Amino acid sequence: MLANKIIRYYGYFGEYSLKGIAKTCAKLIISEHYRDLCFDTFQFPNQEEMEKWVLEEMKQHFDEKVVPLIEQTYPDLSEEELEDEVARLERRYQKDHEEQLMSTTKAALKELRIRVRGLQKELKVLKRKYTI
């Protein structure tokens, strides 16, 4: 019941949410590897590495957005009932998970390429400007 409500009405696993996760992953990778980008030693993650980033971000997003939503929707649930409901929703989501994981991973890689190219262009301009 609640799983349907979250998926249908709140659009948690919708396209907008997954695009946001892809953008966040791209930003996190750039932040973590900024030094490599500055020194032209950055290497793009492969599909498998990016998938790990996406999975971690999906889990964090789920914990931050869905768990409080369940708590607000059903404030009378005990801690155990809340955990059961979250587990039920996670199982329901697992059925569609692979397809969404692949599309979000591809979107994250694309977003990362776009952002890295833009950043590399800006860095080249700065290097030309400040080197003799």
Short mmCIF file of C-alpha atoms in Angstrom, two decimals:
data_model
loop_
_atom_site.label_atom_id
_atom_site.label_comp_id
_atom_site.label_asym_id
_atom_site.label_seq_id
_atom_site.Cartn_x
_atom_site.Cartn_y
_atom_site.Cartn_z
CA MET A 1 0.00 0.00 0.00
CA LEU A 2 2.55 2.58 1.11
CA ALA A 3 5.03 1.44 -1.54
CA ASN A 4 2.46 2.16 -4.24
CA LYS A 5 1.70 5.55 -2.73
CA ILE A 6 5.34 6.59 -2.61
CA ILE A 7 6.03 5.40 -6.13
CA ARG A 8 2.84 6.77 -7.68
CA TYR A 9 2.08 9.96 -5.78
CA TYR A 10 5.45 11.14 -4.59
CA GLY A 11 7.34 10.08 -7.72
CA TYR A 12 10.33 9.03 -5.68
CA PHE A 13 11.67 6.68 -8.33
CA GLY A 14 10.65 8.92 -11.18
CA GLU A 15 12.82 10.37 -13.88
CA TYR A 16 13.35 13.69 -12.08
CA SER A 17 14.66 11.97 -8.97
CA LEU A 18 17.02 9.72 -10.93
CA LYS A 19 18.38 12.66 -12.96
CA GLY A 20 19.12 14.45 -9.71
CA ILE A 21 21.02 11.41 -8.46
CA ALA A 22 23.04 11.29 -11.70
CA LYS A 23 23.96 14.97 -11.37
CA THR A 24 24.91 14.55 -7.73
CA CYS A 25 27.19 11.62 -8.56
CA ALA A 26 28.93 13.66 -11.26
CA LYS A 27 29.47 16.54 -8.82
CA LEU A 28 30.80 14.23 -6.12
CA ILE A 29 33.30 12.62 -8.47
CA ILE A 30 34.52 16.00 -9.67
CA SER A 31 34.91 17.19 -6.09
CA GLU A 32 36.82 14.08 -5.09
CA HIS A 33 39.08 14.16 -8.15
CA TYR A 34 39.48 17.90 -8.61
CA ARG A 35 43.25 17.75 -8.18
CA ASP A 36 43.48 15.11 -10.92
CA LEU A 37 41.44 17.35 -13.21
CA CYS A 38 43.77 20.27 -12.57
CA PHE A 39 46.83 18.20 -13.43
CA ASP A 40 45.25 16.43 -16.43
CA THR A 41 45.51 13.02 -14.77
CA PHE A 42 41.78 12.46 -14.32
CA GLN A 43 40.44 9.18 -15.62
CA PHE A 44 36.75 8.63 -16.10
CA PRO A 45 35.25 5.84 -14.01
CA ASN A 46 34.13 2.77 -15.89
CA GLN A 47 30.52 1.58 -15.86
CA GLU A 48 31.07 -0.61 -12.80
CA GLU A 49 32.70 2.15 -10.73
CA MET A 50 30.00 4.63 -11.63
CA GLU A 51 27.36 2.07 -10.72
CA LYS A 52 28.80 1.95 -7.18
CA TRP A 53 28.57 5.74 -6.90
CA VAL A 54 24.98 5.66 -8.15
CA LEU A 55 23.96 2.86 -5.79
CA GLU A 56 25.41 4.71 -2.81
CA GLU A 57 23.66 7.92 -3.78
CA MET A 58 20.36 6.10 -4.37
CA LYS A 59 20.57 4.53 -0.92
CA GLN A 60 21.39 7.85 0.72
CA HIS A 61 18.61 9.59 -1.20
CA PHE A 62 16.18 6.84 -0.18
CA ASP A 63 17.15 7.16 3.48
CA GLU A 64 16.90 10.95 3.43
CA LYS A 65 13.65 11.27 1.50
CA VAL A 66 11.55 8.13 1.82
CA VAL A 67 12.07 7.08 5.43
CA PRO A 68 10.92 10.47 6.83
CA LEU A 69 8.01 10.40 4.40
CA ILE A 70 6.89 7.04 5.79
CA GLU A 71 7.28 8.34 9.34
CA GLN A 72 5.17 11.42 8.53
CA THR A 73 2.51 9.48 6.66
CA TYR A 74 2.12 6.88 9.39
CA PRO A 75 3.19 8.49 12.69
CA ASP A 76 1.62 5.67 14.75
CA LEU A 77 3.95 2.99 13.38
CA SER A 78 6.31 1.41 15.87
CA GLU A 79 10.01 1.29 15.08
CA GLU A 80 9.68 -2.34 14.02
CA GLU A 81 6.66 -1.65 11.80
CA LEU A 82 8.51 1.27 10.22
CA GLU A 83 11.50 -0.94 9.45
CA ASP A 84 9.19 -3.58 7.97
CA GLU A 85 7.49 -1.01 5.75
CA VAL A 86 10.85 0.35 4.55
CA ALA A 87 12.05 -3.20 3.83
CA ARG A 88 8.85 -3.94 1.90
CA LEU A 89 9.32 -0.82 -0.20
CA GLU A 90 12.96 -1.69 -0.88
CA ARG A 91 11.95 -5.18 -2.03
CA ARG A 92 9.30 -3.71 -4.29
CA TYR A 93 11.81 -1.31 -5.73
CA GLN A 94 14.35 -4.08 -6.38
CA LYS A 95 12.12 -5.47 -9.15
CA ASP A 96 12.57 -2.33 -11.26
CA HIS A 97 15.98 -1.56 -9.86
CA GLU A 98 18.26 -2.95 -12.57
CA GLU A 99 16.74 -0.95 -15.39
CA GLN A 100 16.77 2.25 -13.39
CA LEU A 101 20.30 1.61 -12.16
CA MET A 102 21.57 1.19 -15.72
CA SER A 103 19.84 4.30 -17.02
CA THR A 104 20.93 6.39 -14.04
CA THR A 105 24.51 5.16 -14.37
CA LYS A 106 24.55 6.09 -18.06
CA ALA A 107 23.08 9.49 -17.23
CA ALA A 108 25.72 10.01 -14.51
CA LEU A 109 28.54 9.16 -16.92
CA LYS A 110 27.11 11.53 -19.52
CA GLU A 111 26.69 14.30 -16.93
CA LEU A 112 30.25 13.73 -15.73
CA ARG A 113 31.66 13.99 -19.27
CA ILE A 114 29.81 17.25 -19.87
CA ARG A 115 30.94 18.77 -16.58
CA VAL A 116 34.54 17.61 -16.95
CA ARG A 117 34.81 19.01 -20.49
CA GLY A 118 33.51 22.36 -19.28
CA LEU A 119 35.85 22.39 -16.32
CA GLN A 120 38.84 21.40 -18.46
CA LYS A 121 38.11 24.28 -20.85
CA GLU A 122 37.95 26.72 -17.93
CA LEU A 123 41.19 25.35 -16.49
CA LYS A 124 42.98 25.76 -19.83
CA VAL A 125 41.86 29.38 -20.01
CA LEU A 126 43.12 30.00 -16.47
CA LYS A 127 46.45 28.27 -17.16
CA ARG A 128 47.01 30.41 -20.29
CA LYS A 129 46.07 33.52 -18.38
CA TYR A 130 48.35 32.90 -15.39
CA THR A 131 51.38 31.22 -16.95
CA ILE A 132 54.21 33.12 -18.50
#
